[in-house]
Amino acid sequence: MTQGPTSFEFEMKLGLLFMFLSLLCGSLSAQEKQRIEAYFLTDQDQIKLDGSSDEVFWQNAKPVSQFLQQEPVEGQQASERTEIRIAYDRKNLYISAVLYDSEPEQIKAFQRRRDADLSTDDSFSILIDSYNDQRSGFYFEINPLGMMRDAILKTGQGSTLNIAWNGIWRAWVTRNSEGWSAEIQIPFMTLSFNPESEEWGINFQRIIRRKNEIVLWSGNQRNQGIRRPQNAGILSGLKELSQGVGLEAIPYVIANQKKIRNEEDLSYSNSFSANAGGEINYNITPNLKAGVTFNTDFAETEVDNRQINLTRFPLFFPERRDFFLQGANIFLFAPSSNPNPYFSRRVGLQSGKPIPIRFGGRLIGRIKNTDVGILHVNTAADGEVPEGNFTVARLTQNLGAESTIGGIYTRREAQGDSVGLRETYGVDMSLSTSKFLGNKNLQFETFIVGHTPNSLREVSSQWDRSVRGMRINFPNQPWNAHASYREFGPNYNPALGFAPRVGFRRLQPTVTYSPLLEKSNLIRELSWQYDFEYLMAMDWKPATVNHKIRLLGIRMESGDSFQFTKLFNYEFLDVPFDILRDGKFVIQSGEYTNQGFEIEAATASFRRVSGSVSYTNIGFWTGRRENLAFSTFLRPFIGLNISASWDYSQVNLENGTFDTHLLRLITAYDFSPWVSLNFNIQYDNITEFVGTNTRFVWVINPGNTFYVVYNHNWVNSMERLVTTESGTAVKLTYTFRF
């Protein structure tokens, strides 16, 4: 057993001190914020949404146009003019953006597909902090082709963008000899807000890709930006906003066809099924939304990216299912420290295989200054997996100007399971100020999580079934630094969580220096970094020690980049490690010290042909490992995006040599922002498994989507590919709002 809570008592004392300093800083007079006033549309105002912004009422709306550079020269006037106007009626918010460009033929625009990465394109982004609380917001982004990208933003030790959130909104874009312009309509039912407030936080960002120029209306300093609602301006004049009845119904119908190979007699079975289900959501208040789901199906979800695991610990796969991604930002718990007491892939999935979800309920939103998230899901029995009930509750209370304190509770109960009821509980606190030493950011995070015994016979202490830690962060430019300390008890295994490694204490400081070279026409930024990880067993003896020294990082004015990093590693292996899990390459217990280096290079993403490559050469247990990761992106014409990647490792050990190959090819053609066809093929030589995923998506209207998904998997058997499984799903989802 480990010793008592002396380290945590120290963390709490430090946290209380930081709270006092944070609240003190937060009480200082704030700098005057930029403001934009919304124009109220009367019955006489005629609106035609086509991207041109030539309606008479737009001339009555007061514009803002004072945009300043974040890069390449912080604080300098934007090289191209931008004008923003805002109007609204009782049900919708309207944004007009006129983005002038002196060289309109040089505007970069490749992407059409919803939520595509816009690092290739010119873009215009909006952050709406509808609570005006400097902690969260709705993020909207468009490009000159009318592509739409949206997310929910949550701040803390940095910011988290939940890109998987798909709100119902619409953008119309047009291009002309003066640049490009857009009209955007966002229904108030898509947002959550305080109906008693007439002011929201808001900010705008424009990227002129060929110049790699980033300009903002508010918060243009390098330690600020569009993802920091603390530095947003103010949208005023909002009155009598309506979400209608607040009722939303999202039914779906689906048909599935599957072909599965029987491993015993090598025969194939075919099946066909049809089903229906959906969600019903109701806005109890503009702040709080309740919802229920039944017969939930995720056939349209993208497949996981395959990974080859050469470590001792399980790999992390992100959540991709829409039901669990909605409101996911509310359930985040100490995200920079990763105790992961709640990991949604533990619900409705068993070893990656879907488990039927019979019904679920969800309550997400805000009550006064408290964020609330409650989720309950019931899963059906499936083979050896019994029926299960899963519950998660999360509360986060605002403190001062930028800080929070919160708690989380999870509950898992399986019918007939000998383990019995399993519960997890935790508390976290995030203290932040953007006024440290005047205009610097300083953040502190601390947490503790524990759970009930993992089985009826377990006799471990509560301390051994808990994790605790703290993190202090100085996210600024050109200096950026953080230091964290955490302890994971040897018996920590939350029923709805994810803990790849337990039984350790870890100290991890990192410092980065990244100055901009404002007078150079060739180099944009240089960077150096030192990252230190000192991980100990619970008896304080070193288990893993890593030194990563970035000797040089270069980011060019063109957008190309290069990094060279020196690596030092120490590992103490307390039990033998079977690298490939097949008995061929077993590393014996002992101490291992290794050195190596890593080289990374990438070309600017806005080019029609671009790519990245990294090469790592480092000692690996009793020998050495070389890794080459290569990816390339081709955009021969607008709408077609082809990406290919190859991850290759050659491992030389005392007892032999082996290679690993992981290949992925993704081809996507976007006919328009509403219709796309995607093909994904993956292969690795360890499992000798080939998988393909083909998805046709037609967004009939925002919220109404038709999917056709075809999956086909093969395995190499006796030097030929044999089908193991194939299937087609056709799904229609429709949204009705009242």
GROMACS .gro file of C-alpha atoms in nm, residues 492-700:
model
  209
  492TYR     CA    1  -0.696   0.279  -1.020
  493ASN     CA    2  -0.940   0.137  -1.277
  494PRO     CA    3  -1.257   0.348  -1.310
  495ALA     CA    4  -1.552   0.150  -1.450
  496LEU     CA    5  -1.630   0.417  -1.713
  497GLY     CA    6  -1.279   0.556  -1.746
  498PHE     CA    7  -0.953   0.496  -1.928
  499ALA     CA    8  -0.622   0.447  -1.748
  500PRO     CA    9  -0.349   0.303  -1.973
  501ARG     CA   10  -0.082   0.313  -1.700
  502VAL     CA   11  -0.121   0.307  -1.322
  503GLY     CA   12   0.099   0.271  -1.015
  504PHE     CA   13   0.328   0.570  -1.074
  505ARG     CA   14   0.422   0.921  -0.970
  506ARG     CA   15   0.516   1.160  -1.251
  507LEU     CA   16   0.685   1.498  -1.263
  508GLN     CA   17   0.676   1.668  -1.605
  509PRO     CA   18   0.803   2.023  -1.671
  510THR     CA   19   0.827   2.171  -2.022
  511VAL     CA   20   0.954   2.507  -2.143
  512THR     CA   21   0.940   2.646  -2.498
  513TYR     CA   22   1.087   2.961  -2.650
  514SER     CA   23   0.938   3.061  -2.989
  515PRO     CA   24   1.027   3.414  -3.108
  516LEU     CA   25   0.889   3.562  -3.429
  517LEU     CA   26   1.142   3.713  -3.670
  518GLU     CA   27   0.935   4.010  -3.781
  519LYS     CA   28   1.207   4.161  -4.001
  520SER     CA   29   1.286   3.843  -4.193
  521ASN     CA   30   1.135   3.771  -4.533
  522LEU     CA   31   1.235   3.404  -4.512
  523ILE     CA   32   1.186   3.274  -4.156
  524ARG     CA   33   0.865   3.340  -3.960
  525GLU     CA   34   0.949   3.171  -3.629
  526LEU     CA   35   1.229   2.988  -3.450
  527SER     CA   36   1.165   2.757  -3.155
  528TRP     CA   37   1.352   2.565  -2.889
  529GLN     CA   38   1.202   2.332  -2.630
  530TYR     CA   39   1.301   2.118  -2.334
  531ASP     CA   40   1.052   1.850  -2.225
  532PHE     CA   41   1.136   1.640  -1.918
  533GLU     CA   42   0.941   1.342  -1.787
  534TYR     CA   43   1.042   1.175  -1.461
  535LEU     CA   44   0.807   0.886  -1.388
  536MET     CA   45   0.856   0.684  -1.071
  537ALA     CA   46   0.702   0.372  -0.924
  538MET     CA   47   0.504   0.418  -0.604
  539ASP     CA   48   0.821   0.347  -0.404
  540TRP     CA   49   0.979   0.657  -0.568
  541LYS     CA   50   1.225   0.452  -0.777
  542PRO     CA   51   1.260   0.575  -1.141
  543ALA     CA   52   1.057   0.374  -1.393
  544THR     CA   53   1.060   0.594  -1.706
  545VAL     CA   54   1.276   0.900  -1.765
  546ASN     CA   55   1.258   1.100  -2.089
  547HIS     CA   56   1.451   1.407  -2.203
  548LYS     CA   57   1.334   1.566  -2.528
  549ILE     CA   58   1.542   1.861  -2.642
  550ARG     CA   59   1.429   2.047  -2.952
  551LEU     CA   60   1.761   2.183  -3.070
  552LEU     CA   61   1.600   2.381  -3.348
  553GLY     CA   62   1.254   2.443  -3.488
  554ILE     CA   63   1.199   2.661  -3.794
  555ARG     CA   64   0.871   2.785  -3.942
  556MET     CA   65   0.918   2.962  -4.274
  557GLU     CA   66   0.724   3.258  -4.411
  558SER     CA   67   0.600   3.017  -4.678
  559GLY     CA   68   0.444   2.789  -4.414
  560ASP     CA   69   0.702   2.512  -4.446
  561SER     CA   70   0.851   2.385  -4.119
  562PHE     CA   71   1.140   2.180  -3.981
  563GLN     CA   72   1.235   2.044  -3.638
  564PHE     CA   73   1.531   1.853  -3.497
  565THR     CA   74   1.495   1.691  -3.152
  566LYS     CA   75   1.744   1.499  -2.941
  567LEU     CA   76   1.600   1.210  -2.736
  568PHE     CA   77   1.717   1.040  -2.416
  569ASN     CA   78   1.524   0.754  -2.253
  570TYR     CA   79   1.554   0.531  -1.945
  571GLU     CA   80   1.317   0.241  -1.872
  572PHE     CA   81   1.298   0.004  -1.579
  573LEU     CA   82   1.105  -0.307  -1.677
  574ASP     CA   83   0.973  -0.492  -1.372
  575VAL     CA   84   0.812  -0.780  -1.566
  576PRO     CA   85   0.894  -0.930  -1.910
  577PHE     CA   86   0.737  -0.749  -2.207
  578ASP     CA   87   0.612  -0.936  -2.516
  579ILE     CA   88   0.635  -0.667  -2.786
  580LEU     CA   89   0.413  -0.827  -3.053
  581ARG     CA   90   0.199  -1.027  -2.808
  582ASP     CA   91   0.293  -1.352  -2.986
  583GLY     CA   92   0.593  -1.478  -2.788
  584LYS     CA   93   0.851  -1.405  -3.060
  585PHE     CA   94   1.016  -1.096  -2.911
  586VAL     CA   95   1.012  -1.094  -2.530
  587ILE     CA   96   1.212  -0.832  -2.340
  588GLN     CA   97   1.335  -0.947  -2.000
  589SER     CA   98   1.313  -0.746  -1.677
  590GLY     CA   99   1.589  -0.496  -1.615
  591GLU     CA  100   1.715  -0.145  -1.682
  592TYR     CA  101   1.744   0.002  -2.033
  593THR     CA  102   1.904   0.331  -2.138
  594ASN     CA  103   1.865   0.468  -2.489
  595GLN     CA  104   1.952   0.773  -2.697
  596GLY     CA  105   1.841   0.894  -3.036
  597PHE     CA  106   1.702   1.177  -3.242
  598GLU     CA  107   1.398   1.282  -3.443
  599ILE     CA  108   1.377   1.493  -3.759
  600GLU     CA  109   1.044   1.636  -3.877
  601ALA     CA  110   0.962   1.840  -4.186
  602ALA     CA  111   0.637   1.958  -4.343
  603THR     CA  112   0.544   2.166  -4.645
  604ALA     CA  113   0.282   2.442  -4.644
  605SER     CA  114  -0.063   2.284  -4.650
  606PHE     CA  115  -0.217   2.528  -4.900
  607ARG     CA  116  -0.016   2.382  -5.188
  608ARG     CA  117  -0.191   2.147  -5.429
  609VAL     CA  118   0.071   1.886  -5.339
  610SER     CA  119   0.197   1.895  -4.982
  611GLY     CA  120   0.312   1.654  -4.718
  612SER     CA  121   0.512   1.577  -4.408
  613VAL     CA  122   0.785   1.333  -4.307
  614SER     CA  123   0.942   1.236  -3.978
  615TYR     CA  124   1.237   1.007  -3.908
  616THR     CA  125   1.318   0.873  -3.562
  617ASN     CA  126   1.626   0.670  -3.470
  618ILE     CA  127   1.654   0.565  -3.106
  619GLY     CA  128   1.765   0.276  -2.889
  620PHE     CA  129   1.482   0.031  -2.825
  621TRP     CA  130   1.518  -0.215  -2.536
  622THR     CA  131   1.805  -0.450  -2.633
  623GLY     CA  132   1.855  -0.294  -2.976
  624ARG     CA  133   1.744  -0.005  -3.189
  625ARG     CA  134   1.432   0.119  -3.367
  626GLU     CA  135   1.408   0.331  -3.680
  627ASN     CA  136   1.072   0.483  -3.766
  628LEU     CA  137   0.973   0.663  -4.084
  629ALA     CA  138   0.632   0.831  -4.101
  630PHE     CA  139   0.539   0.981  -4.435
  631SER     CA  140   0.218   1.147  -4.550
  632THR     CA  141   0.123   1.332  -4.864
  633PHE     CA  142  -0.182   1.535  -4.964
  634LEU     CA  143  -0.296   1.594  -5.321
  635ARG     CA  144  -0.558   1.844  -5.433
  636PRO     CA  145  -0.551   1.826  -5.815
  637PHE     CA  146  -0.873   2.027  -5.844
  638ILE     CA  147  -1.137   2.176  -5.616
  639GLY     CA  148  -1.342   1.912  -5.438
  640LEU     CA  149  -1.096   1.622  -5.474
  641ASN     CA  150  -0.870   1.553  -5.176
  642ILE     CA  151  -0.637   1.253  -5.167
  643SER     CA  152  -0.420   1.171  -4.866
  644ALA     CA  153  -0.185   0.878  -4.826
  645SER     CA  154   0.030   0.782  -4.529
  646TRP     CA  155   0.289   0.517  -4.453
  647ASP     CA  156   0.423   0.445  -4.104
  648TYR     CA  157   0.723   0.213  -4.115
  649SER     CA  158   0.935   0.078  -3.829
  650GLN     CA  159   1.242  -0.143  -3.841
  651VAL     CA  160   1.325  -0.296  -3.503
  652ASN     CA  161   1.660  -0.468  -3.440
  653LEU     CA  162   1.689  -0.658  -3.111
  654GLU     CA  163   1.938  -0.903  -2.964
  655ASN     CA  164   1.697  -1.188  -3.032
  656GLY     CA  165   1.591  -1.088  -3.383
  657THR     CA  166   1.458  -0.827  -3.623
  658PHE     CA  167   1.111  -0.734  -3.743
  659ASP     CA  168   0.943  -0.463  -3.951
  660THR     CA  169   0.602  -0.302  -3.919
  661HIS     CA  170   0.403  -0.130  -4.193
  662LEU     CA  171   0.085   0.072  -4.153
  663LEU     CA  172  -0.069   0.216  -4.470
  664ARG     CA  173  -0.371   0.439  -4.511
  665LEU     CA  174  -0.530   0.593  -4.821
  666ILE     CA  175  -0.821   0.836  -4.800
  667THR     CA  176  -0.988   0.970  -5.114
  668ALA     CA  177  -1.271   1.220  -5.085
  669TYR     CA  178  -1.466   1.401  -5.352
  670ASP     CA  179  -1.697   1.678  -5.238
  671PHE     CA  180  -1.950   1.764  -5.507
  672SER     CA  181  -2.062   2.062  -5.297
  673PRO     CA  182  -2.067   2.156  -4.928
  674TRP     CA  183  -2.371   1.927  -4.904
  675VAL     CA  184  -2.276   1.614  -5.099
  676SER     CA  185  -1.957   1.409  -5.053
  677LEU     CA  186  -1.814   1.065  -5.127
  678ASN     CA  187  -1.529   0.930  -4.912
  679PHE     CA  188  -1.319   0.614  -4.944
  680ASN     CA  189  -1.084   0.495  -4.667
  681ILE     CA  190  -0.854   0.190  -4.692
  682GLN     CA  191  -0.617   0.073  -4.417
  683TYR     CA  192  -0.365  -0.212  -4.391
  684ASP     CA  193  -0.104  -0.328  -4.141
  685ASN     CA  194   0.135  -0.622  -4.167
  686ILE     CA  195   0.103  -0.727  -3.802
  687THR     CA  196  -0.262  -0.833  -3.818
  688GLU     CA  197  -0.244  -0.864  -4.201
  689PHE     CA  198  -0.587  -0.702  -4.201
  690VAL     CA  199  -0.724  -0.486  -4.483
  691GLY     CA  200  -1.027  -0.269  -4.417
  692THR     CA  201  -1.222  -0.031  -4.638
  693ASN     CA  202  -1.490   0.221  -4.550
  694THR     CA  203  -1.693   0.400  -4.817
  695ARG     CA  204  -1.932   0.678  -4.713
  696PHE     CA  205  -2.175   0.877  -4.926
  697VAL     CA  206  -2.323   1.174  -4.740
  698TRP     CA  207  -2.597   1.403  -4.867
  699VAL     CA  208  -2.696   1.692  -4.641
  700ILE     CA  209  -3.044   1.763  -4.774
   0.00000   0.00000   0.00000
